[in-house]
Tab-separated table of C-alpha atoms in Angstrom:
chain	number	residue	atom	x	y	z
A	1	MET	CA	-7.037	26.587	1.556
A	2	SER	CA	-3.447	26.562	2.979
A	3	SER	CA	-1.398	24.140	2.735
A	4	ASP	CA	-2.278	22.550	6.084
A	5	GLU	CA	-5.823	22.020	5.746
A	6	SER	CA	-7.728	18.940	3.945
A	7	ARG	CA	-10.165	17.614	2.981
A	8	THR	CA	-11.254	14.241	4.531
A	9	ALA	CA	-13.805	11.527	2.451
A	10	SER	CA	-16.754	12.929	4.871
A	11	ASP	CA	-17.108	16.521	3.549
A	12	GLY	CA	-17.481	14.861	-0.127
A	13	PRO	CA	-19.961	11.663	-0.834
A	14	GLY	CA	-18.070	8.781	0.218
A	15	GLY	CA	-19.023	5.808	-2.121
A	16	ALA	CA	-21.565	7.322	-3.293
A	17	THR	CA	-22.276	7.706	-7.262
A	18	THR	CA	-23.181	11.270	-7.720
A	19	LEU	CA	-21.954	12.082	-10.789
A	20	GLY	CA	-24.510	10.683	-12.943
A	21	ASP	CA	-22.229	6.800	-12.817
A	22	VAL	CA	-24.401	4.404	-14.330
A	23	ASP	CA	-23.346	0.490	-13.476
A	24	ALA	CA	-21.987	-1.574	-16.784
A	25	THR	CA	-22.814	-4.566	-16.791
A	26	ASP	CA	-19.685	-6.886	-17.562
A	27	ASP	CA	-19.749	-10.713	-16.758
A	28	LYS	CA	-15.650	-10.374	-16.188
A	29	TYR	CA	-14.517	-6.513	-15.938
A	30	ARG	CA	-16.673	-5.324	-12.277
A	31	PHE	CA	-15.560	-1.934	-10.792
A	32	ARG	CA	-17.129	0.177	-8.313
A	33	HIS	CA	-16.892	3.639	-8.560
A	34	GLU	CA	-16.586	6.493	-5.491
A	35	VAL	CA	-15.712	10.638	-5.209
A	36	ILE	CA	-12.388	11.158	-4.141
A	37	ASP	CA	-13.133	14.595	-3.977
A	38	PRO	CA	-16.337	15.839	-6.082
A	39	ASP	CA	-15.067	19.773	-5.321
A	40	PRO	CA	-11.068	20.040	-5.997
A	41	PRO	CA	-9.262	23.580	-5.716
A	42	SER	CA	-8.499	23.956	-9.488
A	43	GLY	CA	-10.548	24.024	-12.707
A	44	ARG	CA	-9.228	21.830	-15.883
A	45	LEU	CA	-7.220	19.250	-14.587
A	46	PHE	CA	-4.702	17.702	-15.559
A	47	ILE	CA	-2.219	15.928	-13.803
A	48	CYS	CA	-2.786	12.741	-12.320
A	49	HIS	CA	0.100	10.741	-10.929
A	50	PRO	CA	-0.283	7.546	-8.613
A	51	THR	CA	2.830	7.579	-6.094
A	52	ASP	CA	3.293	6.117	-2.629
A	53	LEU	CA	4.414	9.859	-0.605
A	54	THR	CA	3.502	8.456	2.657
A	55	GLY	CA	5.642	5.007	2.906
A	56	ASN	CA	2.881	3.241	3.496
A	57	GLY	CA	2.698	0.623	0.179
A	58	LEU	CA	-0.122	2.103	-1.159
A	59	PRO	CA	-0.526	4.350	-3.975
A	60	ASP	CA	-1.491	8.162	-2.866
A	61	LEU	CA	-2.569	10.858	-5.742
A	62	VAL	CA	-1.183	13.645	-7.257
A	63	VAL	CA	-3.176	16.009	-9.184
A	64	GLY	CA	-2.847	19.260	-11.249
A	65	GLY	CA	-4.380	21.573	-13.619
A	66	MET	CA	-4.578	24.984	-15.184
A	67	GLY	CA	-7.054	26.750	-13.066
A	68	SER	CA	-11.009	27.175	-14.509
A	69	THR	CA	-12.022	28.871	-17.344
A	70	ASN	CA	-14.972	30.668	-15.109
A	71	VAL	CA	-13.798	30.646	-11.408
A	72	SER	CA	-16.337	30.442	-8.402
A	73	THR	CA	-16.629	33.662	-6.115
A	74	PRO	CA	-17.823	33.516	-2.201
A	75	ILE	CA	-21.208	34.715	-3.706
A	76	PRO	CA	-23.120	31.323	-4.578
A	77	GLY	CA	-23.988	30.994	-8.071
A	78	LEU	CA	-21.609	33.643	-9.365
A	79	THR	CA	-18.862	32.833	-11.391
A	80	VAL	CA	-16.250	35.413	-13.443
A	81	GLU	CA	-14.251	34.673	-16.065
A	82	ARG	CA	-10.879	33.990	-14.508
A	83	SER	CA	-8.645	36.483	-16.776
A	84	SER	CA	-10.785	39.530	-15.551
A	85	ILE	CA	-9.741	38.690	-11.450
A	86	PRO	CA	-6.418	40.530	-10.123
A	87	GLY	CA	-4.029	38.259	-9.757
A	88	ASN	CA	-3.863	38.520	-5.771
A	89	LEU	CA	-7.264	37.389	-5.431
A	90	PHE	CA	-6.422	34.326	-7.044
A	91	LYS	CA	-5.537	33.072	-2.928
A	92	ARG	CA	-9.761	32.679	-2.379
A	93	PHE	CA	-10.211	30.620	-5.167
A	94	GLU	CA	-8.359	27.911	-6.555
A	95	ARG	CA	-4.482	26.423	-5.707
A	96	ASP	CA	-2.957	23.809	-9.007
A	97	LEU	CA	-0.961	21.245	-7.352
A	98	PHE	CA	-2.186	18.921	-4.439
A	99	TRP	CA	-2.245	15.400	-3.130
A	100	TYR	CA	-5.447	12.823	-1.828
A	101	GLU	CA	-3.384	10.953	0.702
A	102	ASN	CA	-5.131	7.295	0.638
A	103	GLY	CA	-7.321	5.608	2.800
A	104	THR	CA	-8.666	8.949	4.123
A	105	TRP	CA	-8.556	10.682	0.739
A	106	ASP	CA	-7.408	13.741	2.779
A	107	ARG	CA	-6.444	16.142	0.807
A	108	HIS	CA	-3.321	18.694	0.522
A	109	VAL	CA	-2.478	21.413	-0.765
A	110	MET	CA	1.604	22.117	-2.073
A	111	THR	CA	2.429	25.097	-2.365
A	112	ASP	CA	0.225	28.281	-1.687
A	113	GLU	CA	0.859	29.816	-5.006
A	114	THR	CA	-1.349	31.119	-7.726
A	115	GLU	CA	-1.627	30.850	-10.992
A	116	LEU	CA	0.144	28.361	-11.377
A	117	ARG	CA	-0.948	26.996	-14.729
A	118	LEU	CA	0.113	23.433	-14.814
A	119	LEU	CA	0.379	21.073	-17.632
A	120	GLY	CA	2.282	18.848	-18.719
A	121	SER	CA	3.873	16.569	-15.780
A	122	THR	CA	5.847	13.472	-14.842
A	123	LEU	CA	7.692	12.300	-11.943
A	124	ALA	CA	11.270	12.441	-11.590
A	125	ASP	CA	14.079	11.075	-8.792
A	126	PHE	CA	17.070	14.257	-9.474
A	127	ASP	CA	18.399	14.269	-6.283
A	128	GLY	CA	19.182	10.371	-5.900
A	129	ASP	CA	17.295	10.064	-3.079
A	130	GLY	CA	14.920	6.776	-3.557
A	131	SER	CA	12.309	9.398	-3.629
A	132	GLU	CA	9.744	10.581	-6.655
A	133	ASP	CA	9.537	13.938	-6.555
A	134	VAL	CA	6.546	16.076	-9.126
A	135	VAL	CA	8.021	18.096	-12.384
A	136	VAL	CA	5.033	19.675	-13.978
A	137	GLY	CA	5.411	22.640	-17.138
A	138	GLN	CA	3.371	25.760	-17.563
A	139	GLY	CA	0.276	25.282	-20.424
A	140	ILE	CA	-0.546	28.182	-22.797
A	141	GLY	CA	0.683	32.090	-22.331
A	142	PHE	CA	3.238	30.621	-19.889
A	143	GLY	CA	6.986	29.028	-20.428
A	144	GLY	CA	8.445	27.668	-17.343
A	145	ILE	CA	9.475	24.279	-15.946
A	146	PHE	CA	9.060	23.415	-12.221
A	147	TRP	CA	10.729	20.859	-9.578
A	148	PHE	CA	8.446	20.448	-6.738
A	149	GLU	CA	10.407	18.872	-4.443
A	150	ARG	CA	9.436	16.264	-1.499
A	151	PRO	CA	10.032	17.389	1.865
A	152	ASP	CA	10.489	14.874	4.523
A	153	ASP	CA	6.771	15.310	5.619
A	154	PRO	CA	4.716	15.254	2.321
A	155	ARG	CA	1.769	17.186	4.201
A	156	ALA	CA	3.872	20.499	4.356
A	157	GLN	CA	5.058	22.735	1.875
A	158	TRP	CA	6.943	21.621	-1.235
A	159	THR	CA	9.929	23.427	-2.265
A	160	LYS	CA	9.380	24.899	-6.070
A	161	ARG	CA	12.399	25.512	-8.432
A	162	LEU	CA	12.242	26.824	-11.470
A	163	LEU	CA	14.406	24.598	-14.208
A	164	ARG	CA	14.029	25.916	-17.308
A	165	ASP	CA	11.458	27.778	-19.283
A	166	ASP	CA	12.769	28.114	-23.239
A	167	PHE	CA	9.289	27.509	-24.652
A	168	GLU	CA	6.075	27.246	-24.242
A	169	LYS	CA	3.087	25.569	-23.353
A	170	TYR	CA	4.167	21.635	-22.333
A	171	HIS	CA	1.831	19.313	-23.002
A	172	ASP	CA	3.995	15.930	-22.112
A	173	LEU	CA	7.102	15.318	-19.707
A	174	ALA	CA	8.559	12.532	-19.305
A	175	PHE	CA	12.075	10.909	-17.570
A	176	GLY	CA	14.284	8.577	-18.716
A	177	ASP	CA	17.108	7.690	-20.738
A	178	VAL	CA	16.470	9.088	-23.932
A	179	ASP	CA	20.333	9.461	-24.675
A	180	ASN	CA	21.755	5.990	-23.805
A	181	ASP	CA	24.275	7.267	-21.611
A	182	GLY	CA	23.428	5.680	-19.048
A	183	ASP	CA	21.966	8.945	-16.748
A	184	PRO	CA	18.218	9.618	-16.843
A	185	GLU	CA	16.984	13.124	-18.952
A	186	LEU	CA	13.971	15.403	-18.090
A	187	VAL	CA	12.161	14.734	-22.168
A	188	GLY	CA	9.632	16.872	-22.668
A	189	VAL	CA	7.214	18.504	-26.012
A	190	SER	CA	6.231	21.787	-26.062
A	191	GLN	CA	3.612	22.660	-28.185
A	192	GLU	CA	3.224	26.385	-28.537
A	193	SER	CA	7.105	26.285	-29.834
A	194	GLU	CA	6.825	23.002	-31.796
A	195	THR	CA	9.489	21.493	-30.186
A	196	VAL	CA	11.050	17.953	-28.707
A	197	PHE	CA	13.774	18.717	-26.466
A	198	TYR	CA	15.459	17.175	-23.453
A	199	TYR	CA	17.689	18.200	-20.469
A	200	ASP	CA	20.993	16.656	-19.275
A	201	VAL	CA	20.181	17.171	-15.267
A	202	PRO	CA	23.105	18.858	-13.993
A	203	ASP	CA	25.557	17.439	-11.146
A	204	ASP	CA	23.738	19.680	-8.609
A	205	PRO	CA	19.610	19.258	-9.311
A	206	ARG	CA	19.010	22.741	-7.545
A	207	ARG	CA	21.095	24.950	-8.986
A	208	THR	CA	18.347	27.446	-10.845
A	209	PRO	CA	18.198	27.775	-13.611
A	210	TRP	CA	19.759	24.777	-15.249
A	211	PRO	CA	22.502	25.893	-17.226
A	212	ASP	CA	21.800	26.224	-20.448
A	213	GLU	CA	24.361	23.273	-21.697
A	214	THR	CA	22.069	21.258	-20.682
A	215	LYS	CA	19.248	21.760	-23.440
A	216	HIS	CA	19.220	19.895	-26.582
A	217	VAL	CA	16.406	20.003	-29.010
A	218	VAL	CA	15.275	16.480	-30.870
A	219	ASP	CA	12.860	18.329	-33.477
A	220	SER	CA	11.414	21.795	-34.177
A	221	GLY	CA	8.364	22.045	-36.330
A	222	VAL	CA	6.251	19.186	-34.951
A	223	ASN	CA	3.347	20.259	-32.593
A	224	LEU	CA	3.253	16.891	-30.981
A	225	GLU	CA	1.014	15.142	-28.152
A	226	GLY	CA	2.414	12.163	-26.787
A	227	LEU	CA	5.781	10.529	-24.901
A	228	GLU	CA	7.095	7.289	-24.438
A	229	ILE	CA	11.207	6.908	-23.936
A	230	VAL	CA	11.766	2.750	-24.660
A	231	ASP	CA	13.583	0.580	-26.374
A	232	VAL	CA	11.179	-0.176	-29.059
A	233	ASP	CA	12.481	-2.201	-31.877
A	234	GLY	CA	14.805	-4.076	-29.128
A	235	ASP	CA	18.280	-3.302	-30.354
A	236	GLY	CA	19.398	-2.414	-27.025
A	237	GLU	CA	18.832	1.800	-27.081
A	238	ASN	CA	16.270	3.601	-26.215
A	239	GLU	CA	14.027	5.259	-28.446
A	240	LEU	CA	11.881	8.261	-27.739
A	241	ILE	CA	7.901	8.072	-29.513
A	242	ALA	CA	6.436	11.405	-29.522
A	243	GLY	CA	3.309	11.520	-31.365
A	244	THR	CA	3.059	9.390	-33.720
A	245	HIS	CA	7.028	9.527	-34.830
A	246	VAL	CA	9.979	7.291	-33.227
A	247	TYR	CA	12.529	9.361	-32.886
A	248	ARG	CA	16.141	7.478	-33.160
A	249	GLN	CA	19.607	9.393	-32.239
A	250	GLY	CA	22.140	8.823	-35.374
A	251	ASP	CA	25.768	9.895	-35.562
A	252	ASP	CA	24.637	12.650	-36.601
A	253	GLY	CA	21.376	14.153	-34.354
A	254	TRP	CA	18.170	12.579	-33.972
A	255	GLU	CA	16.503	10.529	-37.337
A	256	ARG	CA	12.724	10.289	-37.350
A	257	GLU	CA	10.063	7.590	-38.262
A	258	THR	CA	6.703	8.329	-38.547
A	259	ILE	CA	4.859	5.502	-37.304
A	260	VAL	CA	1.074	6.741	-39.089
A	261	SER	CA	0.179	10.099	-40.107
A	262	GLY	CA	-3.095	11.635	-40.094
A	263	TRP	CA	-3.343	11.156	-36.383
A	264	ASP	CA	-4.313	13.474	-34.031
A	265	TRP	CA	-3.021	14.604	-30.424
A	266	THR	CA	-2.059	11.040	-29.311
A	267	ARG	CA	-2.001	9.165	-26.066
A	268	VAL	CA	0.853	6.456	-26.506
A	269	ALA	CA	1.671	3.129	-24.999
A	270	VAL	CA	3.497	0.321	-25.473
A	271	ALA	CA	3.429	-3.500	-25.218
A	272	ASP	CA	4.198	-7.181	-26.314
A	273	LEU	CA	0.563	-7.622	-27.529
A	274	ASP	CA	0.190	-10.369	-29.712
A	275	ASP	CA	2.805	-13.108	-28.136
A	276	ASP	CA	5.706	-12.496	-30.624
A	277	GLY	CA	8.153	-10.970	-28.756
A	278	GLU	CA	8.033	-8.087	-30.097
A	279	LEU	CA	6.981	-4.447	-28.488
A	280	GLU	CA	3.805	-2.672	-30.883
A	281	VAL	CA	2.885	0.893	-30.214
A	282	ILE	CA	-1.331	1.718	-29.129
A	283	PHE	CA	-2.206	5.344	-29.934
A	284	ALA	CA	-4.941	6.712	-28.881
A	285	GLU	CA	-6.529	10.592	-30.082
A	286	GLY	CA	-7.488	12.359	-26.693
A	287	ASP	CA	-8.638	15.323	-28.204
A	288	SER	CA	-10.392	13.894	-31.287
A	289	PRO	CA	-13.277	15.158	-31.909
A	290	LEU	CA	-13.115	18.231	-29.702
A	291	LEU	CA	-9.740	19.649	-31.463
A	292	GLY	CA	-10.380	17.499	-34.452
A	293	ASP	CA	-12.681	16.995	-37.414
A	294	HIS	CA	-12.760	13.173	-36.550
A	295	PRO	CA	-14.362	10.917	-33.824
A	296	GLY	CA	-11.152	9.407	-31.389
A	297	ARG	CA	-9.314	6.654	-32.864
A	298	VAL	CA	-7.703	3.861	-30.668
A	299	ALA	CA	-5.089	1.145	-32.748
A	300	TRP	CA	-2.463	-0.583	-31.853
A	301	PHE	CA	0.662	-0.815	-35.018
A	302	ASP	CA	2.638	-3.594	-35.353
A	303	PRO	CA	6.525	-3.606	-36.443
A	304	PRO	CA	8.215	-3.959	-38.840
A	305	ASN	CA	5.614	-2.174	-41.097
A	306	TRP	CA	3.459	-0.407	-38.266
A	307	GLU	CA	0.316	-2.720	-39.724
A	308	GLN	CA	-2.386	-0.580	-38.111
A	309	HIS	CA	-5.056	-2.984	-35.577
A	310	THR	CA	-7.875	-0.734	-34.999
A	311	LEU	CA	-9.866	-1.091	-31.762
A	312	ARG	CA	-12.344	1.572	-32.364
A	313	ASP	CA	-12.861	5.192	-34.257
A	314	ASP	CA	-16.213	6.642	-32.778
A	315	LEU	CA	-14.616	7.466	-29.861
A	316	TYR	CA	-14.919	11.025	-27.871
A	317	CYS	CA	-11.443	12.192	-26.654
A	318	PRO	CA	-9.626	9.260	-25.006
A	319	HIS	CA	-7.223	10.815	-23.632
A	320	SER	CA	-6.859	7.913	-20.923
A	321	LEU	CA	-4.411	5.249	-22.482
A	322	GLN	CA	-3.322	2.627	-19.973
A	323	VAL	CA	-1.537	-0.509	-21.250
A	324	ALA	CA	-1.776	-3.780	-18.383
A	325	ASP	CA	-2.205	-6.999	-17.226
A	326	LEU	CA	-6.016	-6.855	-15.908
A	327	ASP	CA	-7.037	-10.462	-15.537
A	328	GLY	CA	-4.173	-12.051	-14.637
A	329	ASN	CA	-2.914	-14.284	-17.209
A	330	GLY	CA	0.172	-12.703	-18.233
A	331	ARG	CA	-1.060	-10.982	-21.335
A	332	PRO	CA	-1.331	-7.072	-21.502
A	333	ASP	CA	-4.887	-5.722	-21.894
A	334	ILE	CA	-5.590	-2.359	-23.262
A	335	TYR	CA	-7.750	0.244	-21.264
A	336	VAL	CA	-9.483	2.964	-23.080
A	337	ALA	CA	-11.731	6.116	-21.328
A	338	GLU	CA	-13.587	9.097	-22.451
A	339	MET	CA	-13.841	11.950	-21.717
A	340	GLY	CA	-16.740	14.909	-20.990
A	341	ALA	CA	-15.654	17.929	-21.782
A	342	GLY	CA	-19.873	19.366	-21.118
A	343	GLU	CA	-20.337	17.747	-24.428
A	344	ASN	CA	-20.329	13.711	-24.189
A	345	ASP	CA	-22.849	12.708	-21.746
A	346	ASP	CA	-22.392	9.142	-21.995
A	347	PRO	CA	-18.787	8.590	-21.691
A	348	THR	CA	-17.127	5.258	-21.585
A	349	HIS	CA	-14.776	3.278	-20.052
A	350	TYR	CA	-13.196	0.145	-22.263
A	351	VAL	CA	-11.233	-2.705	-21.638
A	352	PHE	CA	-10.087	-4.533	-24.430
A	353	GLU	CA	-9.454	-7.707	-23.257
A	354	ASN	CA	-5.919	-9.637	-24.940
A	355	LEU	CA	-6.865	-12.888	-26.421
A	356	GLY	CA	-3.506	-13.670	-27.197
A	357	GLY	CA	-2.063	-13.777	-30.848
A	358	GLY	CA	-3.298	-10.066	-31.847
A	359	GLU	CA	-7.034	-10.865	-31.225
A	360	PHE	CA	-9.283	-8.844	-28.643
A	361	GLU	CA	-12.147	-8.463	-26.942
A	362	GLU	CA	-13.927	-5.403	-26.055
A	363	HIS	CA	-15.525	-5.015	-22.714
A	364	VAL	CA	-17.915	-1.501	-21.279
A	365	VAL	CA	-16.252	-1.527	-17.662
A	366	ALA	CA	-17.958	1.628	-16.668
A	367	ARG	CA	-20.355	4.695	-18.130
A	368	GLY	CA	-21.650	7.913	-16.928
A	369	VAL	CA	-18.553	9.481	-15.804
A	370	GLU	CA	-15.889	11.257	-17.215
A	371	THR	CA	-12.293	10.952	-16.942
A	372	HIS	CA	-9.129	12.332	-18.218
A	373	GLU	CA	-5.554	11.094	-17.972
A	374	ALA	CA	-7.049	7.719	-16.259
A	375	LYS	CA	-4.161	5.592	-14.422
A	376	LEU	CA	-4.487	1.902	-13.726
A	377	VAL	CA	-2.896	0.975	-10.402
A	378	ASP	CA	-3.915	-0.944	-7.198
A	379	MET	CA	-4.914	1.623	-4.658
A	380	THR	CA	-5.867	-0.929	-2.630
A	381	GLY	CA	-2.778	-3.492	-2.150
A	382	ASP	CA	-5.449	-6.822	-3.126
A	383	GLY	CA	-3.477	-7.413	-6.024
A	384	ARG	CA	-5.895	-6.596	-8.667
A	385	LEU	CA	-5.320	-3.141	-10.642
A	386	ASP	CA	-8.099	-0.111	-10.044
A	387	ILE	CA	-8.673	3.410	-12.183
A	388	VAL	CA	-7.584	6.130	-10.906
A	389	GLY	CA	-8.588	9.498	-12.751
A	390	LYS	CA	-9.966	12.870	-12.564
A	391	SER	CA	-12.216	15.343	-14.593
A	392	TYR	CA	-10.389	17.809	-17.248
A	393	GLU	CA	-13.712	20.332	-17.540
A	394	PRO	CA	-16.212	22.175	-17.029
A	395	ASP	CA	-16.459	19.944	-13.538
A	396	ALA	CA	-13.756	19.146	-11.806
A	397	HIS	CA	-14.284	16.449	-9.716
A	398	VAL	CA	-11.746	13.413	-9.058
A	399	ASP	CA	-12.767	9.486	-8.817
A	400	VAL	CA	-11.439	5.608	-8.328
A	401	TRP	CA	-12.732	2.837	-9.869
A	402	TYR	CA	-12.175	0.247	-7.456
A	403	ASN	CA	-11.215	-3.251	-9.348
A	404	GLU	CA	-13.745	-6.339	-7.598
A	405	SER	CA	-13.200	-8.494	-10.644
């Protein structure tokens, strides 16, 4: 598919729930599932960023991935190992970065390049023009971090720039003022290189690659997932939460505080959950038990001693974790959803309703369709938070769950 081709909603199932969606009967939260795209042009989807690209006030959706392990061919029913195909043939098969236009769900490919193998990502405004561009890092076996700069017409090809290639496999990227100098930095974790790092944005961000002096290492010898830049302790300066650690910049470098040990592959969120005026930290083990030896846990941790409050300890890869006020009562609720990964036949979406004072009530709000890195966002402008997400593998699809509560 060329950059100016798109897939309209009429090409897909519309509002049909053909992926085995099961209505969740809940008295408080009601979500209607719609498939945005049953056949996206890349597999092993990872990137999922809602952002308004067209300026109409409604969030569009940026999606990308590493490409399928097994690639479909023009011959019906025939798939082949991705690694066995000569690189120049990928133009027939997959594109790894694209976006969907809210309202029609037209699909627009952002680049014709193949073999990008994209993993971690963030939205960033490097040049201060007020528009968010897309920053992506490559997966295992690759070391590039790329800036895709939005053109005046986002439906056209986006300009790709290599920022740095110091590490390998970037599971998470973030953009924010991590060193408290008043300017935002590009922050990341590299799993294969076991490094937490950040880059200062140079005066000319279009100079590529960025100069060596922009690179800073926060920690090494750690294999982490999950990033959050936030003033977690209320001292007026940001900290970095990476994995289950809090990093603070001291006079002698970065200091590491561990919130909890023995948790694997964590997604992270932060909010004042118990009305005490302090921020609590929420973790979900997004890849357990697929990459671990126990089911996935979800819990929140109360400072300063990080007392653990477990919400569930029996989930399958709860790789979607969001915290937001879903019912309009001013208290942040917790949304968690499971992957399928070809193993979980009943992936479930949960909302843990915040009752106040650290008490939560569990609700099952959707079942039967897996998701990964799903986000809570108002997709329709009606003031209610919807769910938008996509699968990981082996089946690729992009979805929205409209909030009709």
